[in-house]
Coordinates of C-alpha atoms in Angstrom, one line a residue:
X23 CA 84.6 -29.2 -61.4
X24 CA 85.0 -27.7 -58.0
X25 CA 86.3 -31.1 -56.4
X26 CA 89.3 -32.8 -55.4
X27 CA 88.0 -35.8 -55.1
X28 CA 86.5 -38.4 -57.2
X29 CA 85.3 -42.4 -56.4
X30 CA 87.3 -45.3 -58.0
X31 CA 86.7 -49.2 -58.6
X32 CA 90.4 -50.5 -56.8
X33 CA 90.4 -54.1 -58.2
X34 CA 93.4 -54.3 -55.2
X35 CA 91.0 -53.8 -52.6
X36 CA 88.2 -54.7 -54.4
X37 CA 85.8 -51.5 -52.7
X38 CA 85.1 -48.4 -54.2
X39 CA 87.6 -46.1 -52.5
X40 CA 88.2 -42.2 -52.6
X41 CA 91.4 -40.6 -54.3
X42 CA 92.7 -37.7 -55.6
X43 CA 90.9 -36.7 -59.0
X44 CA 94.5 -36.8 -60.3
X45 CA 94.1 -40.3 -60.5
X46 CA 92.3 -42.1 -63.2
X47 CA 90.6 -45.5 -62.2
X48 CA 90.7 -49.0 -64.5
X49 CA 88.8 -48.4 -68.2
X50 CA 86.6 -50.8 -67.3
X51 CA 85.2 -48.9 -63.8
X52 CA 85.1 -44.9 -65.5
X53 CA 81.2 -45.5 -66.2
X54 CA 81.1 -45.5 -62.7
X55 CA 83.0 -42.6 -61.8
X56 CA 79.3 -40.7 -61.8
X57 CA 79.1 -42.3 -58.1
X58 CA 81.9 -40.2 -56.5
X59 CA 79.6 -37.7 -54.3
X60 CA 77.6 -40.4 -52.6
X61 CA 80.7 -41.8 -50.2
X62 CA 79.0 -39.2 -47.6
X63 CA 75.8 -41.2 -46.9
X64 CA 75.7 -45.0 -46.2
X65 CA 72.2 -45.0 -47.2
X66 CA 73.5 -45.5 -50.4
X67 CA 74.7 -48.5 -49.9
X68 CA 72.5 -50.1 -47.7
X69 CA 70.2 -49.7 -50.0
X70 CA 72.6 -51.9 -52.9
X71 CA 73.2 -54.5 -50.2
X72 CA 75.1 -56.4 -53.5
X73 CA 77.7 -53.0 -53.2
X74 CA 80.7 -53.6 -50.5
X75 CA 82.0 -50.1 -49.6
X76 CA 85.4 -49.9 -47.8
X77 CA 87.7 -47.0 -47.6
X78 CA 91.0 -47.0 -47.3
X79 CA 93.6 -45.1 -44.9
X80 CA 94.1 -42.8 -47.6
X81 CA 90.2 -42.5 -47.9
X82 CA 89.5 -42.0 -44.4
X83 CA 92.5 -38.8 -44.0
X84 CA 90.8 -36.9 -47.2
X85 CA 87.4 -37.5 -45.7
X86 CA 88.5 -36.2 -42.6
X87 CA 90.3 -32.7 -44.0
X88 CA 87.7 -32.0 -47.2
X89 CA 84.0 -33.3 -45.8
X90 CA 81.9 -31.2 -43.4
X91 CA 79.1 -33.1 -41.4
X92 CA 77.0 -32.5 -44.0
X93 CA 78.5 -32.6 -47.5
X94 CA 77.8 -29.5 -50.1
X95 CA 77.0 -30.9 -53.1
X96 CA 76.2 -34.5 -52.9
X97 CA 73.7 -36.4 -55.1
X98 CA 71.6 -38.0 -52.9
X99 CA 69.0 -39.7 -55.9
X100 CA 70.3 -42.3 -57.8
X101 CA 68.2 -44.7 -60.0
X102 CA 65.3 -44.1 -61.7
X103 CA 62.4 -43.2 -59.2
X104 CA 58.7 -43.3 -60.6
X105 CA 57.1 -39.6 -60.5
X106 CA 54.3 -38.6 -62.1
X107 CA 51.6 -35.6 -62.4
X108 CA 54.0 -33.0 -60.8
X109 CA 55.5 -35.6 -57.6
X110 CA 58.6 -34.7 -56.4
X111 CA 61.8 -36.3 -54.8
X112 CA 62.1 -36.2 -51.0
X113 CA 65.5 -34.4 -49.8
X114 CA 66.5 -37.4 -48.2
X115 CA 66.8 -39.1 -51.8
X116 CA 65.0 -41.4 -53.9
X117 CA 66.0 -44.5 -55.7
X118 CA 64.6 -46.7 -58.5
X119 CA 61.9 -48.1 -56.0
X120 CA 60.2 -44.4 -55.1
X121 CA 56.7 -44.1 -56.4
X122 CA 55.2 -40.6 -56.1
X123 CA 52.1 -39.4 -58.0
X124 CA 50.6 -36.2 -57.4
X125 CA 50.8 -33.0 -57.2
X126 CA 53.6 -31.5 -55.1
X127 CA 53.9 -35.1 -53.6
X128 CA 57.1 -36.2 -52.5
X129 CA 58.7 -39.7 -52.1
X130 CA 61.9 -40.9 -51.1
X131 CA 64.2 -44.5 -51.2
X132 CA 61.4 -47.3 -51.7
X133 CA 58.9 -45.0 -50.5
X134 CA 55.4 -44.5 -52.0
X135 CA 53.6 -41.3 -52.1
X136 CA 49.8 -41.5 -53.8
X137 CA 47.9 -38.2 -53.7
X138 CA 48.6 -34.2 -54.1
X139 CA 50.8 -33.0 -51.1
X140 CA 51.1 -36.6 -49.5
X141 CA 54.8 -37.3 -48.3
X142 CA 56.7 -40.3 -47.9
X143 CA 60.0 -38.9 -47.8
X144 CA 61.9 -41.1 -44.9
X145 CA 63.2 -44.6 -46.0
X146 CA 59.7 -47.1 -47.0
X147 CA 57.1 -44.7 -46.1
X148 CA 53.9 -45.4 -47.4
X149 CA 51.7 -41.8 -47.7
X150 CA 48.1 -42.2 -50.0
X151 CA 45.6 -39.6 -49.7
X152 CA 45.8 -35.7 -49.7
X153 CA 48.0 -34.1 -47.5
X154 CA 49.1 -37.6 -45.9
X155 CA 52.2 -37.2 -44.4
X156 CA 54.5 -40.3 -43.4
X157 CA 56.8 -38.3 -41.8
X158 CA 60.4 -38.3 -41.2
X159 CA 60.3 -41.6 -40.0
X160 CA 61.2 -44.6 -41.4
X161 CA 58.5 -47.4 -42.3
X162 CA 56.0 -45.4 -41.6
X163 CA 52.4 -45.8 -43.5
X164 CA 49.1 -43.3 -43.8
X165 CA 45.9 -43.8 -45.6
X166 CA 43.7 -40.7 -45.9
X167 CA 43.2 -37.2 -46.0
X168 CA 45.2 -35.2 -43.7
X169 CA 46.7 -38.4 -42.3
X170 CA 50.3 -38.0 -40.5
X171 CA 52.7 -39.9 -38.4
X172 CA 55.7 -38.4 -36.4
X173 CA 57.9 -41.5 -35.5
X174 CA 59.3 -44.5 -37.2
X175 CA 57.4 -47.7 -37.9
X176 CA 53.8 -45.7 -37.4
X177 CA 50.8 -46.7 -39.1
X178 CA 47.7 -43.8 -39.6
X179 CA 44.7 -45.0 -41.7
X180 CA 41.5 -42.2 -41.8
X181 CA 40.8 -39.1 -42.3
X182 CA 42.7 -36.6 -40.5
X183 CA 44.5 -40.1 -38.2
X184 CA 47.6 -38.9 -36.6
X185 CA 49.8 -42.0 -35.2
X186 CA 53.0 -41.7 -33.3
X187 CA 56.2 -43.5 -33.6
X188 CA 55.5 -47.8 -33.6
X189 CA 51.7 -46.7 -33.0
X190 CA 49.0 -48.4 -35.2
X191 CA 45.7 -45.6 -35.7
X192 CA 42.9 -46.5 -37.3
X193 CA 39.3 -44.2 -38.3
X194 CA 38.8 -40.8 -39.0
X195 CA 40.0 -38.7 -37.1
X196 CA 41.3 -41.0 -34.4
X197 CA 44.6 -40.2 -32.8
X198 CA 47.9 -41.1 -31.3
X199 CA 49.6 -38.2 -32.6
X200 CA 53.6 -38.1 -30.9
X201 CA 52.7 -41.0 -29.1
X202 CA 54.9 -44.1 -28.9
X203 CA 53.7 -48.0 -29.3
X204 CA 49.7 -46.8 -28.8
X205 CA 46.7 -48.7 -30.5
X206 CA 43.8 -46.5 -32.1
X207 CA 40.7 -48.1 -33.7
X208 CA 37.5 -46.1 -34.4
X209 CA 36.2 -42.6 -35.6
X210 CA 37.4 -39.7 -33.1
X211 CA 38.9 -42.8 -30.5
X212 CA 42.3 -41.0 -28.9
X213 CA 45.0 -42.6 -27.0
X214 CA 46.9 -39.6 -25.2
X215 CA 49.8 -42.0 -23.6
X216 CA 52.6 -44.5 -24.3
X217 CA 51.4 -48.0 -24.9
X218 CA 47.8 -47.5 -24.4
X219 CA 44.8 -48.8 -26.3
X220 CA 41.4 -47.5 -27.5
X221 CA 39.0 -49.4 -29.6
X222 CA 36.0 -47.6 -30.7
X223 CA 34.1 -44.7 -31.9
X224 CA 35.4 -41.6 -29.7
X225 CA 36.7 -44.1 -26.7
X226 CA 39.6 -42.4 -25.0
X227 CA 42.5 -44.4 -23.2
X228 CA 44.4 -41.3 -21.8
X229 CA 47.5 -42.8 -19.3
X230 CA 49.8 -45.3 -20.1
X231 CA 49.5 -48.8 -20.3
X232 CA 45.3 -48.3 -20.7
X233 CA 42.8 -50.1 -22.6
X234 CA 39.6 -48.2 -23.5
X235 CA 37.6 -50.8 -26.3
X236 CA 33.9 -49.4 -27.3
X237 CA 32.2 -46.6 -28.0
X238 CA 33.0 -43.8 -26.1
X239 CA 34.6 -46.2 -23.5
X240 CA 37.3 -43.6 -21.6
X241 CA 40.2 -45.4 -19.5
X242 CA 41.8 -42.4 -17.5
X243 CA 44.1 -44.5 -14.8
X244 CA 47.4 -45.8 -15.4
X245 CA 46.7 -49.4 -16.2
X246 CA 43.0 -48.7 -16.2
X247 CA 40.7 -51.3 -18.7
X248 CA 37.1 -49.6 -20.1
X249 CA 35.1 -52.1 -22.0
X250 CA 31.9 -51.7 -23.1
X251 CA 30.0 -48.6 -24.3
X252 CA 30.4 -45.5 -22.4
X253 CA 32.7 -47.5 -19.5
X254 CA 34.9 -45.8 -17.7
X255 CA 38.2 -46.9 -16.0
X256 CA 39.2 -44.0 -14.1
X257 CA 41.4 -45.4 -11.2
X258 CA 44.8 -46.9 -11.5
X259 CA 44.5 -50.3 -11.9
X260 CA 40.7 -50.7 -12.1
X261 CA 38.3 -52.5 -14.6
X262 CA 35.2 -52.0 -16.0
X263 CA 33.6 -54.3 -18.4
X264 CA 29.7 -53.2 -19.1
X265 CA 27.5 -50.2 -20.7
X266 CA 28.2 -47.4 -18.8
X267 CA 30.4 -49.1 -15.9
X268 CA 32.6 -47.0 -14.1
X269 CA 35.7 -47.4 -11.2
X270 CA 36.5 -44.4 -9.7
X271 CA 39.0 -46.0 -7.0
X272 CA 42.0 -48.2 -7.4
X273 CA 42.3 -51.5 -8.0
X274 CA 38.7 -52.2 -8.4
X275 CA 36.5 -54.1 -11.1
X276 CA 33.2 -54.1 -12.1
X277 CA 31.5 -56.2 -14.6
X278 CA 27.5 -55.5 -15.8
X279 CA 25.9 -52.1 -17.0
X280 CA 25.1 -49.0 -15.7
X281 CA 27.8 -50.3 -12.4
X282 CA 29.1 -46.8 -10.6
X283 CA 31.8 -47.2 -7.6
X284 CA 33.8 -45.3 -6.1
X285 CA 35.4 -47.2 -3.5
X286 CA 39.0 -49.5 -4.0
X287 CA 40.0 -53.1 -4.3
X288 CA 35.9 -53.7 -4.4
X289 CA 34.2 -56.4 -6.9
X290 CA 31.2 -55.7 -8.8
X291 CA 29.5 -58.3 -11.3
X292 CA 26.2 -58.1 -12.6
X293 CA 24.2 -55.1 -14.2
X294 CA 23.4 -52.4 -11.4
X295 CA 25.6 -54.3 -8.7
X296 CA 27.6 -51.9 -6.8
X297 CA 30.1 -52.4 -3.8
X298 CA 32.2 -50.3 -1.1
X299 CA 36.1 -50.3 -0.9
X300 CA 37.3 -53.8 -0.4
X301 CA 34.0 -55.1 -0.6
X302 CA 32.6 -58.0 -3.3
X303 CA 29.0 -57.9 -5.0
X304 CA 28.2 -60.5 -7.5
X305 CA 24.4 -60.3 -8.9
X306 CA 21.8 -57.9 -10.4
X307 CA 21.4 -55.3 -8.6
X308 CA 23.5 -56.8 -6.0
X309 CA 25.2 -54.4 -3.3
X310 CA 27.8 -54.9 -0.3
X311 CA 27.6 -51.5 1.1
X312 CA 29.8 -52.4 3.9
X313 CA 33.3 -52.5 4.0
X314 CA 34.7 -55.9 3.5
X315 CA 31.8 -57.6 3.0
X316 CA 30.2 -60.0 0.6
X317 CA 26.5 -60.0 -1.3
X318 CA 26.3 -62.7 -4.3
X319 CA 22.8 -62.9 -5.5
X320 CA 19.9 -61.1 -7.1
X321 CA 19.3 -58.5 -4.8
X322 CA 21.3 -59.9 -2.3
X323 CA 21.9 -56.8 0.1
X324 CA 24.8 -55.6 2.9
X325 CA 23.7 -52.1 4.6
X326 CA 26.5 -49.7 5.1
X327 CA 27.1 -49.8 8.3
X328 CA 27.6 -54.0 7.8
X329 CA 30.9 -54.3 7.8
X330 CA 32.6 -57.6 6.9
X331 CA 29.2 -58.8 7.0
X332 CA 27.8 -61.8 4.9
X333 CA 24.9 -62.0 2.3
X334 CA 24.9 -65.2 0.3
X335 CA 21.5 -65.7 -2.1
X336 CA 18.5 -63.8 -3.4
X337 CA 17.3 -61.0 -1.9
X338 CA 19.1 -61.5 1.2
X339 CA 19.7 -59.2 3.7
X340 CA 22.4 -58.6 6.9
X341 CA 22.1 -55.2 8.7
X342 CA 24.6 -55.7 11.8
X343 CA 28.7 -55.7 11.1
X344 CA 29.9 -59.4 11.0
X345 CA 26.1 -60.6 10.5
X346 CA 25.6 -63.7 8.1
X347 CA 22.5 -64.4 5.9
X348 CA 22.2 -67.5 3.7
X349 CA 19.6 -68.7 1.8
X350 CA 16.8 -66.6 0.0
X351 CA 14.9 -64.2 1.5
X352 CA 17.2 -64.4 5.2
X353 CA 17.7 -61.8 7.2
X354 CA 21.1 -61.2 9.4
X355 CA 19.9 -58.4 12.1
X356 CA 21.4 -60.0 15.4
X357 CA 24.5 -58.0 16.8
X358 CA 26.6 -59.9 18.7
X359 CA 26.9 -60.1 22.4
X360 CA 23.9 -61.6 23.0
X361 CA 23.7 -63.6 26.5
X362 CA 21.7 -67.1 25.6
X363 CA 19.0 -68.0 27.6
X364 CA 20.1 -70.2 30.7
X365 CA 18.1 -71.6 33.4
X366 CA 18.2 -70.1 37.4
X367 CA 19.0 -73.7 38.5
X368 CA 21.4 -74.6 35.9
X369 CA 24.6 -76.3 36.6
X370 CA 26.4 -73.8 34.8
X371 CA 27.0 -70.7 37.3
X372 CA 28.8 -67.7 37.0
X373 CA 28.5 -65.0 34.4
X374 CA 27.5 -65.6 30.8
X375 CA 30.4 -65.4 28.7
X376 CA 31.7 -66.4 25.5
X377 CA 34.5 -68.9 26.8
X378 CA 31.0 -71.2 28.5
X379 CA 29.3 -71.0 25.5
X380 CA 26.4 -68.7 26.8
X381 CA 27.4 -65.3 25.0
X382 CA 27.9 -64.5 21.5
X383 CA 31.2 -62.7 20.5
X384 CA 30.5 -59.2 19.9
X385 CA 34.2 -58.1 18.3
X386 CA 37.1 -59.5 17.0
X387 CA 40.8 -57.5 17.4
X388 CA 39.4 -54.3 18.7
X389 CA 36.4 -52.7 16.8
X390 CA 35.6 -55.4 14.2
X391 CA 31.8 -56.5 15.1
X392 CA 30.9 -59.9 14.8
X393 CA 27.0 -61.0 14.1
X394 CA 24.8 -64.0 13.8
X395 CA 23.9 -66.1 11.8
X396 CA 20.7 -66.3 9.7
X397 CA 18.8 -69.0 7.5
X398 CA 15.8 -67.5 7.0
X399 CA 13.4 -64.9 8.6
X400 CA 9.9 -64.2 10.6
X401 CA 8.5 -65.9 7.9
X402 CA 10.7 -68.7 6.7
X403 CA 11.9 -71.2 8.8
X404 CA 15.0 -73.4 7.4
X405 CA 16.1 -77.0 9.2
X406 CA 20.2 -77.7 9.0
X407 CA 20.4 -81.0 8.1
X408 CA 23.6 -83.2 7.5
X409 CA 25.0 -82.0 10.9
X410 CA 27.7 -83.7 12.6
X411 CA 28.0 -84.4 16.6
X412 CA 29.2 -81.3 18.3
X413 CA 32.4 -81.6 20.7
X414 CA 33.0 -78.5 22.1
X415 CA 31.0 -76.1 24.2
X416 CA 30.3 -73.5 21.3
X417 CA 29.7 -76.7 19.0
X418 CA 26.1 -77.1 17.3
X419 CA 24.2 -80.2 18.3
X420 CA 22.5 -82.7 16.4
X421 CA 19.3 -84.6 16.9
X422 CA 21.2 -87.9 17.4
X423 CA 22.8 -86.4 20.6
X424 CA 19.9 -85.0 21.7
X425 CA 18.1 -88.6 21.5
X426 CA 21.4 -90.6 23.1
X427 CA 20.8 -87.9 26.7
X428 CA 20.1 -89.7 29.9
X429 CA 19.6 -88.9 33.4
X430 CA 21.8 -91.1 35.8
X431 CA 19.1 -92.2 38.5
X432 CA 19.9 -94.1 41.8
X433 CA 18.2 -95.7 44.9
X434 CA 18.9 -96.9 48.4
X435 CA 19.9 -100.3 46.7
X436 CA 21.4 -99.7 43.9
X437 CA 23.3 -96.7 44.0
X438 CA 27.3 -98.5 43.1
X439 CA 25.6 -100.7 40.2
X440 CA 27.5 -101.2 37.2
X441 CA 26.4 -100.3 34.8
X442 CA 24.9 -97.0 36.5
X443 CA 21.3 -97.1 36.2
X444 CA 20.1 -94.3 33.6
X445 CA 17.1 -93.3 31.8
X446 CA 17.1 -91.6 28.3
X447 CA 15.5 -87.9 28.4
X448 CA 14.4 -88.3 24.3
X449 CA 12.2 -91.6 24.4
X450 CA 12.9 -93.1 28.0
X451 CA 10.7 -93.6 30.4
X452 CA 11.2 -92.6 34.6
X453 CA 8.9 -95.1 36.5
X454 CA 8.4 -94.4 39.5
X455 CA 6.4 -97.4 41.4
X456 CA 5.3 -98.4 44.6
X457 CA 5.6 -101.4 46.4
X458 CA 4.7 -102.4 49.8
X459 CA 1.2 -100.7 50.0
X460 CA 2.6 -97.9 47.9
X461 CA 1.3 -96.4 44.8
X462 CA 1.9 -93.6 42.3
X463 CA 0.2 -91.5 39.9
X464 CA 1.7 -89.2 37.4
X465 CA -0.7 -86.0 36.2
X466 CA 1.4 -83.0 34.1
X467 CA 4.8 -82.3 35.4
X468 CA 3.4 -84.1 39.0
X469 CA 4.2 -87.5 40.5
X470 CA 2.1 -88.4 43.4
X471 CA 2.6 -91.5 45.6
X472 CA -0.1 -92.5 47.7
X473 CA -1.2 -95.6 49.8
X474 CA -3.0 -98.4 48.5
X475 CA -6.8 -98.2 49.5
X476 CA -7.2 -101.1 51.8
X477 CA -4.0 -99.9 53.4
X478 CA -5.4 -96.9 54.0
X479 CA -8.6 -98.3 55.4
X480 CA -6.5 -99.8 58.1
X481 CA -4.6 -97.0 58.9
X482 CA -7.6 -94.8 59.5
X483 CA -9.1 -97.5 61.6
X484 CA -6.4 -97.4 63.7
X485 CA -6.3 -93.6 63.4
X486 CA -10.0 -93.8 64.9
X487 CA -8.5 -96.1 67.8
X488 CA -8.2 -94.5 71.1
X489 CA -10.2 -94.4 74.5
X490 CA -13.1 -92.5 75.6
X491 CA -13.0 -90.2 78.4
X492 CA -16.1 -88.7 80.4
X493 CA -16.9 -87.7 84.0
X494 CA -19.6 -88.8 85.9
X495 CA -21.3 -86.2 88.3
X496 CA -21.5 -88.8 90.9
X497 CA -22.3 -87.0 94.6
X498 CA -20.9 -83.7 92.6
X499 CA -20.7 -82.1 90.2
X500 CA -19.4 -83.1 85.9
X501 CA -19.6 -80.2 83.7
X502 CA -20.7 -81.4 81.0
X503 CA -22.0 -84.3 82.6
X504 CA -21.6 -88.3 81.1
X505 CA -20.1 -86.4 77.5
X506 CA -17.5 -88.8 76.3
X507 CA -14.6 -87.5 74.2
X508 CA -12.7 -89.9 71.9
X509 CA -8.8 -89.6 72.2
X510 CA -7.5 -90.9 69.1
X511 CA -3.9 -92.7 69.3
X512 CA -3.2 -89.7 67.0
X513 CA -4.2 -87.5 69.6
X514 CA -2.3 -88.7 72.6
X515 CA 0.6 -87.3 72.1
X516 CA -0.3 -85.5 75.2
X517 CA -3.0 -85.6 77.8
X518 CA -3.7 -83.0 79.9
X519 CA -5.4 -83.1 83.4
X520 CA -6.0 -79.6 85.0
X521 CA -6.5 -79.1 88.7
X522 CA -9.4 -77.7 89.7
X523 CA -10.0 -75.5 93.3
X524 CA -8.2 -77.4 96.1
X525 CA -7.1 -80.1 94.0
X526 CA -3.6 -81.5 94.2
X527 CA -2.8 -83.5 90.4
X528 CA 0.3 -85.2 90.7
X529 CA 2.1 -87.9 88.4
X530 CA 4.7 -90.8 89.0
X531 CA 5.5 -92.6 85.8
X532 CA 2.2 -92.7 84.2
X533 CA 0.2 -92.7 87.4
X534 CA -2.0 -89.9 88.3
X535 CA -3.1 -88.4 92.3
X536 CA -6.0 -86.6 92.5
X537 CA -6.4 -85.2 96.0
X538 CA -7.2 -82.0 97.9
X539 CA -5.2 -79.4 99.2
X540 CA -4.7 -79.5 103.0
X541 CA -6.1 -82.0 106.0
X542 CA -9.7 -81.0 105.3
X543 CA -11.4 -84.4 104.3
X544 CA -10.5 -87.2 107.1
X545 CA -12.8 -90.2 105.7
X546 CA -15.5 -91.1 102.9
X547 CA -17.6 -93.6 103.4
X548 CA -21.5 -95.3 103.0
X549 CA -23.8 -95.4 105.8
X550 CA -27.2 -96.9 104.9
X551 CA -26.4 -95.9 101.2
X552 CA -25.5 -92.5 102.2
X553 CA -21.8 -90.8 101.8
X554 CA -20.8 -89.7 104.9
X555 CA -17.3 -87.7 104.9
X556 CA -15.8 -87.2 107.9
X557 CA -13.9 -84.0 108.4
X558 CA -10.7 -83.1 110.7
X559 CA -13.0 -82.1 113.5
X560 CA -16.6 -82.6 112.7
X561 CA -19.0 -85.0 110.2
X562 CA -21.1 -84.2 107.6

């Protein structure tokens, strides 16, 4: 024997323990002296758990001086393995629990290799099938042709499966191959990254942490989910669920089939919905094409250029940025910045403007557009009902405060009454009524107030009062002779007399002179029922 060295029972110590080959062991222990090249593997022992091995100083110096890393010569099988039809031992050793059967199979401690050219060579590997291959590994299991795994702990079932270490792979042809902690399940299905998943006939989960589950479902983003036939989670983060739904951005989820966005941190639900970047769209065929904004309902609908607009039931509609729609079939296409009507005479003056209530906001911290608010559309008309009293200016009013308005009204005799005299503007009644010969009459937006008939009756009588003057020709002449002219009282607010040739008119506190100009007339007078005027000088 080329040794100096041989393995002893010392009942001292009780250990197995290495000495010079000098020495002979105990009677009782030689049967075991057959042992003495396996104190350079602990596999050994771990294997016997029931075995205590301790070496002594003396052990520990000669395994220091004589033993390379890797010792020349040692017998690494031990036991009786099971090997049938041409199996062979694995070079890491074998023991009485190694199964292998098949041609140019290999098997090694507690392992179990089933099929020609399968391996199960590292510690409880598990290799059935032709040219499965457990690998180097410990623990390591694969079922089926061409089946490997590279790694401890890793599990490949189907033809041509490859699993990395701690990965569980599933289906023909479905692979994990070098790929740590990664879940495989279905013909062709791949996972290309640590800790990822794919579930299904050719689905794909390619960056770590993914989950790809259905057939042909893909996950491509780090933390990306794809579930549902042909899905496709390609940004970081995202979520599809649904036939054929696909995320493209970040953060984004859609749920439903045939879904396509592109946009991040959007929502989708419901089959053919689709959404912008930060945008939500819950609904067939639901969209919120405008950044930031909402559409929940069937067809419920927020044009692109609507941005943090509002669509809220079926087949609603807001074009304008900010707008609101609720209810089906409303439409949102008022912009804000709109100046509400307000009357020339009202009491509010000044410009319209959104602190006196008579202008809608237009935007809100720079660019962001605000719109109005919709409940139905040129066709359908919608009450609000259930709405409380308004308090502020911008407040919405109810009927009840409508019906409670009055109109403070006063009079020449009533004006500091308590309470103030008031008429309501919903059901109230203004009366206005004469008195004192007075009446009124009320005809469209018109009050009239006239006097009573009989009252009027007098008043034109008196009206037709007056005197009636006409000259008489007398010894001269009246143009137009004896025609009297009424002058009503009406009419007398002046009188006028106009002089004619050589007259003099004058007046002295109501009295009138009519005389001529100059001494030309000396005396009038009758003389046997003739006039007979007597002029400065001579008669006639």
């Amino acid at each position: 024997m080329n040794k100096i060295f041989r393995v002893i029972w010392s009942h001292t110590q009780q250990a197995w323990v290495v000495v010079s080959e000098l020495v002979k062991s105990h009677t009782k222990t030689s049967a075991y002296t057959d042992k003495r090249a396996q104190v350079c593997t602990s596999d050994y022992f771990l294997d016997k758990q029931q075995d205590k091995f301790k070496l002594s100083l003396l052990s520990l110096v000669l395994l220091g001086i004589f033993f390379s890393p890797v010792a020349v010569g040692v017998d690494r099988h031990k036991g009786s393995p099971y090997l049938q039809d041409g199996a062979g031992k694995s070079d890491l050793g074998t023991d009485d629990g190694t199964i292998g059967i098949g041609k140019e199979s290999k098997a090694g401690y507690g392992a179990i290799a089933i099929g020609q050219k399968s391996k199960a060579e590292a510690r409880h590997n598990i290799a059935i099938g032709y040219d499965s291959n457990a690998g180097t590994g410990a623990n390591s299991i694969t079922i089926g042709y061409n089946t490997k795994v590279t790694g401890e702990e890793g599990i490949a079932i189907g033809k041509q499966s490859k699993a990395g270490g701690r990965s569980v792979v599933l289906g023909g042809q479905a692979s994990a191959a070098n790929i740590e902690q990664a879940v495989v399940i279905g013909h062709s299905a791949t996972a290309s990254a640590s800790q990822s998943i794919a579930i299904g006939a050719r689905s794909k989960s390619n960056k770590e942490y993914g989950i790809a589950v259905g057939g042909s479902a893909t996950a491509t983003g780090k933390y990306a989910v794809a579930l549902g036939w042909g899905s496709k989670g390609v940004g970081t983060d995202s979520i599809a669920i649904g036939k054929s739904a696909t995320t493209a951005g970040a953060s984004s989820v859609v749920v439903g089939a045939h879904i396509g966005v592109t946009g991040q941190n959007l929502v989708a639900v419901g089959s053919l919905a689709s959404a912008e970047s930060h945008a939500t769209a819950l609904g067939y065929k639901a969209s919120a094409g405008g950044m930031s904004s909402v559409a929940v309902g069937d067809n419920a609908k927020t044009n692109g250029s609507a941005a943090r607009a509002t669509a809220l039931g079926n087949n609603t509609v807001v074009t304008v940025g900010g707008g609101v729609a609720l209810g089906y079939g409303s439409r949102a296409e008022t912009r804000g910045g709109i100046e509400g009507e307000k009357q020339s005479y009202s009491v509010t003056t000044g410009v319209s403007s959104v602190d006196n209530g008579f202008k809608s906001t237009q935007n809100v911290d720079g660019n962001n557009k605000i719109g109005a608010v919709s409940v139905g559309n040129n066709l359908i008309k919608r009450q609000i009902v259930n709405v409380a009293a308004g308090k502020e200016l911008t407040d919405a009013v109810n009927v009840a405060q409508l019906k409670s308005l009055t109109l403070k009204i006063a009079g020449n005799t009533n004006e500091q009454a308590q309470p103030q005299p008031a008429v309501g503007l919903w059901s109230g009644t203004l009366k206005v009524k004469g008195d004192n010969g007075l009446t009124s009459h009320a005809n469209g937006d018109t009050i009239t107030v006239k006097l009573e008939q009989d009252v009027k009756n007098k008043i034109d009588k008196i009206d037709n009062l007056g005197w009636n003057l006409k000259i008489a020709k007398g010894a001269g002449e009246a143009n137009p002779p004896n025609a009297a002219h009424l002058i009503k009282m009406s009419d007398m607010a002046t009188v006028t007399f106009t002089a004619g040739n050589n007259i003099k008119l004058e007046q002295n506190n109501g009295n009138i002179t009519i005389s001529t100009i100059g001494k030309l007339i000396k005396e009038t007078k009758i003389v046997d029922g003739n006039l007979q005027i007597t002029l400065y000088g001579w008669h006639l």
